């Protein structure tokens, strides 16, 4: 699958949505930077005003990179290859592997993990047939819990969160 191009109308709608989302963050940064009351915070040197907006975009850029890595990891956990991710992103397989090095589970050694939290233990395992992460746990109070392949999780992180919540709920008194 390659990434389809978006229409000019979709690009306009995306730009509008991003600018609308950016406005509160840019205003908060500008207000903190200037210390001016809200009605006057955009007064001042145009370069300083523009730099406040640029500072807000820096935070948006970091969030987009983080969310993109999460999306790549989710695609990888469902079985997408680096070649497929690269095609969607418009880069080579090698470029995708470099951009998201942990997105694709490559070896059985990375297909399991253990947790020790709140006095209990949990084992996380990637089910090869469903490509879902499962977990089994024993809480400090002796209770056992599990999520099988039919109710498993899309990512190892999601399975760890559920297992961790179970262990917290079954911590030793």
PDB file of C-alpha atoms in Angstrom:
ATOM      1  CA  UNK A   1       0.000   0.000   0.000  1.00  0.00           C
ATOM      2  CA  UNK A   2       1.296   3.407  -0.908  1.00  0.00           C
ATOM      3  CA  UNK A   3       0.078   6.570   0.712  1.00  0.00           C
ATOM      4  CA  UNK A   4      -2.560   8.202  -1.446  1.00  0.00           C
ATOM      5  CA  UNK A   5      -2.187  11.873  -2.171  1.00  0.00           C
ATOM      6  CA  UNK A   6      -4.685  14.162  -0.498  1.00  0.00           C
ATOM      7  CA  UNK A   7      -6.880  16.552  -2.411  1.00  0.00           C
ATOM      8  CA  UNK A   8      -6.391  20.316  -2.227  1.00  0.00           C
ATOM      9  CA  UNK A   9      -9.620  20.524  -0.221  1.00  0.00           C
ATOM     10  CA  UNK A  10      -8.336  17.928   2.254  1.00  0.00           C
ATOM     11  CA  UNK A  11      -5.046  19.840   2.548  1.00  0.00           C
ATOM     12  CA  UNK A  12      -6.935  23.056   3.287  1.00  0.00           C
ATOM     13  CA  UNK A  13      -9.060  21.284   5.918  1.00  0.00           C
ATOM     14  CA  UNK A  14      -5.926  19.750   7.489  1.00  0.00           C
ATOM     15  CA  UNK A  15      -4.139  23.110   7.593  1.00  0.00           C
ATOM     16  CA  UNK A  16      -7.191  24.738   9.177  1.00  0.00           C
ATOM     17  CA  UNK A  17      -7.525  22.000  11.801  1.00  0.00           C
ATOM     18  CA  UNK A  18      -3.829  22.178  12.690  1.00  0.00           C
ATOM     19  CA  UNK A  19      -3.884  25.962  12.977  1.00  0.00           C
ATOM     20  CA  UNK A  20      -7.013  25.788  15.143  1.00  0.00           C
ATOM     21  CA  UNK A  21      -5.326  23.199  17.371  1.00  0.00           C
ATOM     22  CA  UNK A  22      -2.129  25.258  17.553  1.00  0.00           C
ATOM     23  CA  UNK A  23      -3.762  28.543  18.560  1.00  0.00           C
ATOM     24  CA  UNK A  24      -4.299  27.757  22.288  1.00  0.00           C
ATOM     25  CA  UNK A  25      -0.757  26.417  22.672  1.00  0.00           C
ATOM     26  CA  UNK A  26       0.776  29.406  20.862  1.00  0.00           C
ATOM     27  CA  UNK A  27      -1.280  31.764  23.031  1.00  0.00           C
ATOM     28  CA  UNK A  28      -0.200  30.016  26.237  1.00  0.00           C
ATOM     29  CA  UNK A  29       3.468  30.142  25.215  1.00  0.00           C
ATOM     30  CA  UNK A  30       3.168  33.795  24.185  1.00  0.00           C
ATOM     31  CA  UNK A  31       1.420  34.708  27.432  1.00  0.00           C
ATOM     32  CA  UNK A  32       4.089  33.001  29.562  1.00  0.00           C
ATOM     33  CA  UNK A  33       6.889  34.522  27.501  1.00  0.00           C
ATOM     34  CA  UNK A  34       5.644  38.118  27.620  1.00  0.00           C
ATOM     35  CA  UNK A  35       3.863  38.214  30.961  1.00  0.00           C
ATOM     36  CA  UNK A  36       1.385  40.566  29.297  1.00  0.00           C
ATOM     37  CA  UNK A  37      -2.348  40.368  29.981  1.00  0.00           C
ATOM     38  CA  UNK A  38      -4.243  38.274  27.439  1.00  0.00           C
ATOM     39  CA  UNK A  39      -5.664  41.183  25.397  1.00  0.00           C
ATOM     40  CA  UNK A  40      -2.130  42.564  24.868  1.00  0.00           C
ATOM     41  CA  UNK A  41      -0.022  39.422  24.660  1.00  0.00           C
ATOM     42  CA  UNK A  42       0.197  39.514  20.847  1.00  0.00           C
ATOM     43  CA  UNK A  43       1.397  43.139  20.896  1.00  0.00           C
ATOM     44  CA  UNK A  44       5.067  43.620  20.324  1.00  0.00           C
ATOM     45  CA  UNK A  45       7.847  43.003  17.886  1.00  0.00           C
ATOM     46  CA  UNK A  46       6.522  40.945  14.925  1.00  0.00           C
ATOM     47  CA  UNK A  47       9.603  38.714  15.018  1.00  0.00           C
ATOM     48  CA  UNK A  48       8.934  37.875  18.692  1.00  0.00           C
ATOM     49  CA  UNK A  49       5.287  37.129  17.916  1.00  0.00           C
ATOM     50  CA  UNK A  50       6.310  34.848  15.034  1.00  0.00           C
ATOM     51  CA  UNK A  51       8.870  33.111  17.268  1.00  0.00           C
ATOM     52  CA  UNK A  52       6.116  32.333  19.784  1.00  0.00           C
ATOM     53  CA  UNK A  53       4.167  30.580  17.048  1.00  0.00           C
ATOM     54  CA  UNK A  54       7.316  28.762  15.898  1.00  0.00           C
ATOM     55  CA  UNK A  55       7.898  27.548  19.468  1.00  0.00           C
ATOM     56  CA  UNK A  56       4.395  26.082  19.515  1.00  0.00           C
ATOM     57  CA  UNK A  57       5.019  24.292  16.196  1.00  0.00           C
ATOM     58  CA  UNK A  58       8.157  22.746  17.697  1.00  0.00           C
ATOM     59  CA  UNK A  59       5.991  21.017  20.305  1.00  0.00           C
ATOM     60  CA  UNK A  60       3.492  19.906  17.664  1.00  0.00           C
ATOM     61  CA  UNK A  61       6.354  18.496  15.577  1.00  0.00           C
ATOM     62  CA  UNK A  62       7.631  16.472  18.555  1.00  0.00           C
ATOM     63  CA  UNK A  63       4.126  15.160  19.252  1.00  0.00           C
ATOM     64  CA  UNK A  64       3.632  14.157  15.616  1.00  0.00           C
ATOM     65  CA  UNK A  65       6.969  12.282  15.591  1.00  0.00           C
ATOM     66  CA  UNK A  66       5.993  10.464  18.812  1.00  0.00           C
ATOM     67  CA  UNK A  67       2.528   9.580  17.513  1.00  0.00           C
ATOM     68  CA  UNK A  68       3.986   8.480  14.165  1.00  0.00           C
ATOM     69  CA  UNK A  69       6.360   6.096  15.943  1.00  0.00           C
ATOM     70  CA  UNK A  70       3.402   4.701  17.894  1.00  0.00           C
ATOM     71  CA  UNK A  71       1.456   4.185  14.650  1.00  0.00           C
ATOM     72  CA  UNK A  72       4.454   2.426  13.080  1.00  0.00           C
ATOM     73  CA  UNK A  73       4.778   0.189  16.148  1.00  0.00           C
ATOM     74  CA  UNK A  74       1.088  -0.645  16.003  1.00  0.00           C
ATOM     75  CA  UNK A  75       1.348  -1.472  12.279  1.00  0.00           C
ATOM     76  CA  UNK A  76       4.367  -3.660  13.032  1.00  0.00           C
ATOM     77  CA  UNK A  77       2.566  -5.430  15.846  1.00  0.00           C
ATOM     78  CA  UNK A  78      -0.192  -6.333  13.368  1.00  0.00           C
ATOM     79  CA  UNK A  79       2.391  -7.813  10.997  1.00  0.00           C
ATOM     80  CA  UNK A  80       3.251  -4.901   8.704  1.00  0.00           C
ATOM     81  CA  UNK A  81       6.765  -5.071   7.313  1.00  0.00           C
ATOM     82  CA  UNK A  82       9.321  -2.297   7.028  1.00  0.00           C
ATOM     83  CA  UNK A  83       8.824  -2.496   3.263  1.00  0.00           C
ATOM     84  CA  UNK A  84       5.107  -1.737   3.687  1.00  0.00           C
ATOM     85  CA  UNK A  85       5.754   1.068   6.175  1.00  0.00           C
ATOM     86  CA  UNK A  86       8.360   2.572   3.871  1.00  0.00           C
ATOM     87  CA  UNK A  87       5.970   2.471   0.926  1.00  0.00           C
ATOM     88  CA  UNK A  88       3.285   4.301   2.911  1.00  0.00           C
ATOM     89  CA  UNK A  89       5.808   6.884   4.153  1.00  0.00           C
ATOM     90  CA  UNK A  90       7.456   7.289   0.735  1.00  0.00           C
ATOM     91  CA  UNK A  91      10.840   5.957   1.838  1.00  0.00           C
ATOM     92  CA  UNK A  92      12.774   2.721   1.377  1.00  0.00           C
ATOM     93  CA  UNK A  93      12.486  -0.352   3.580  1.00  0.00           C
ATOM     94  CA  UNK A  94      15.872   0.530   5.048  1.00  0.00           C
ATOM     95  CA  UNK A  95      14.720   4.087   5.682  1.00  0.00           C
ATOM     96  CA  UNK A  96      11.649   2.830   7.539  1.00  0.00           C
ATOM     97  CA  UNK A  97      13.780   0.464   9.608  1.00  0.00           C
ATOM     98  CA  UNK A  98      16.104   3.323  10.528  1.00  0.00           C
ATOM     99  CA  UNK A  99      13.206   5.684  11.294  1.00  0.00           C
ATOM    100  CA  UNK A 100      11.284   3.164  13.474  1.00  0.00           C
ATOM    101  CA  UNK A 101      13.861   0.571  14.602  1.00  0.00           C
ATOM    102  CA  UNK A 102      11.572  -1.169  17.085  1.00  0.00           C
ATOM    103  CA  UNK A 103       8.377  -1.187  15.016  1.00  0.00           C
ATOM    104  CA  UNK A 104       8.654  -4.736  13.682  1.00  0.00           C
ATOM    105  CA  UNK A 105       9.107  -7.764  15.927  1.00  0.00           C
ATOM    106  CA  UNK A 106      12.016  -9.559  14.265  1.00  0.00           C
ATOM    107  CA  UNK A 107      13.030 -12.432  16.495  1.00  0.00           C
ATOM    108  CA  UNK A 108      11.433 -14.744  19.027  1.00  0.00           C
ATOM    109  CA  UNK A 109      13.618 -13.145  21.713  1.00  0.00           C
ATOM    110  CA  UNK A 110      11.594  -9.936  21.377  1.00  0.00           C
ATOM    111  CA  UNK A 111       8.288 -11.837  21.331  1.00  0.00           C
ATOM    112  CA  UNK A 112       8.107 -12.122  25.115  1.00  0.00           C
ATOM    113  CA  UNK A 113       8.806 -10.061  28.186  1.00  0.00           C
ATOM    114  CA  UNK A 114       8.485 -10.388  31.930  1.00  0.00           C
ATOM    115  CA  UNK A 115       7.229  -7.871  34.481  1.00  0.00           C
ATOM    116  CA  UNK A 116       7.738  -7.753  38.204  1.00  0.00           C
ATOM    117  CA  UNK A 117       5.520  -5.134  39.806  1.00  0.00           C
ATOM    118  CA  UNK A 118       3.782  -4.671  43.161  1.00  0.00           C
ATOM    119  CA  UNK A 119       5.175  -7.994  44.413  1.00  0.00           C
ATOM    120  CA  UNK A 120       3.699  -9.994  41.522  1.00  0.00           C
ATOM    121  CA  UNK A 121       4.904 -11.213  38.152  1.00  0.00           C
ATOM    122  CA  UNK A 122       3.551 -11.233  34.608  1.00  0.00           C
ATOM    123  CA  UNK A 123       4.673 -12.762  31.346  1.00  0.00           C
ATOM    124  CA  UNK A 124       3.886 -11.023  28.044  1.00  0.00           C
ATOM    125  CA  UNK A 125       3.921 -13.114  24.862  1.00  0.00           C
ATOM    126  CA  UNK A 126       3.302 -12.392  21.199  1.00  0.00           C
ATOM    127  CA  UNK A 127       0.882 -14.999  19.802  1.00  0.00           C
ATOM    128  CA  UNK A 128       2.299 -15.841  16.342  1.00  0.00           C
ATOM    129  CA  UNK A 129      -1.029 -16.835  14.809  1.00  0.00           C
ATOM    130  CA  UNK A 130      -3.071 -13.797  15.865  1.00  0.00           C
ATOM    131  CA  UNK A 131      -0.158 -11.308  16.129  1.00  0.00           C
ATOM    132  CA  UNK A 132      -1.765 -10.212  19.427  1.00  0.00           C
ATOM    133  CA  UNK A 133       0.100  -9.745  22.698  1.00  0.00           C
ATOM    134  CA  UNK A 134      -1.185 -11.880  25.557  1.00  0.00           C
ATOM    135  CA  UNK A 135      -0.340 -11.821  29.247  1.00  0.00           C
ATOM    136  CA  UNK A 136      -0.538 -14.105  32.244  1.00  0.00           C
ATOM    137  CA  UNK A 137       0.051 -12.823  35.739  1.00  0.00           C
ATOM    138  CA  UNK A 138       0.142 -13.857  39.364  1.00  0.00           C
ATOM    139  CA  UNK A 139      -0.448 -11.073  41.848  1.00  0.00           C
ATOM    140  CA  UNK A 140       1.290 -10.779  45.199  1.00  0.00           C
ATOM    141  CA  UNK A 141      -1.986 -11.951  46.781  1.00  0.00           C
ATOM    142  CA  UNK A 142      -1.835 -15.219  44.778  1.00  0.00           C
ATOM    143  CA  UNK A 143      -4.611 -14.293  42.317  1.00  0.00           C
ATOM    144  CA  UNK A 144      -4.039 -15.203  38.677  1.00  0.00           C
ATOM    145  CA  UNK A 145      -5.118 -13.229  35.632  1.00  0.00           C
ATOM    146  CA  UNK A 146      -4.656 -13.501  31.883  1.00  0.00           C
ATOM    147  CA  UNK A 147      -5.578 -12.151  28.476  1.00  0.00           C
ATOM    148  CA  UNK A 148      -5.539 -14.749  25.709  1.00  0.00           C
ATOM    149  CA  UNK A 149      -5.014 -14.292  21.977  1.00  0.00           C
ATOM    150  CA  UNK A 150      -8.747 -13.723  21.447  1.00  0.00           C
ATOM    151  CA  UNK A 151      -8.700 -10.729  23.820  1.00  0.00           C
ATOM    152  CA  UNK A 152      -5.019  -9.879  23.509  1.00  0.00           C
ATOM    153  CA  UNK A 153      -3.494  -6.489  22.862  1.00  0.00           C
ATOM    154  CA  UNK A 154      -2.188  -4.825  19.709  1.00  0.00           C
ATOM    155  CA  UNK A 155       1.160  -3.873  21.239  1.00  0.00           C
ATOM    156  CA  UNK A 156       3.493  -5.146  23.919  1.00  0.00           C
ATOM    157  CA  UNK A 157       3.104  -1.813  25.711  1.00  0.00           C
ATOM    158  CA  UNK A 158      -0.673  -2.215  25.847  1.00  0.00           C
ATOM    159  CA  UNK A 159      -0.342  -5.759  27.228  1.00  0.00           C
ATOM    160  CA  UNK A 160       2.144  -4.492  29.820  1.00  0.00           C
ATOM    161  CA  UNK A 161      -0.289  -1.782  30.882  1.00  0.00           C
ATOM    162  CA  UNK A 162      -3.120  -4.290  31.409  1.00  0.00           C
ATOM    163  CA  UNK A 163      -0.857  -6.742  33.212  1.00  0.00           C
ATOM    164  CA  UNK A 164       0.537  -3.922  35.349  1.00  0.00           C
ATOM    165  CA  UNK A 165      -2.965  -2.785  36.280  1.00  0.00           C
ATOM    166  CA  UNK A 166      -3.834  -6.357  37.293  1.00  0.00           C
ATOM    167  CA  UNK A 167      -0.691  -6.622  39.415  1.00  0.00           C
ATOM    168  CA  UNK A 168      -1.415  -3.293  41.070  1.00  0.00           C
ATOM    169  CA  UNK A 169      -4.924  -4.463  41.890  1.00  0.00           C
ATOM    170  CA  UNK A 170      -3.515  -7.632  43.445  1.00  0.00           C
ATOM    171  CA  UNK A 171      -0.604  -6.186  45.398  1.00  0.00           C
ATOM    172  CA  UNK A 172       0.183  -7.555  48.811  1.00  0.00           C
ATOM    173  CA  UNK A 173      -1.804  -5.786  51.530  1.00  0.00           C
TER     174      UNK A 173
END
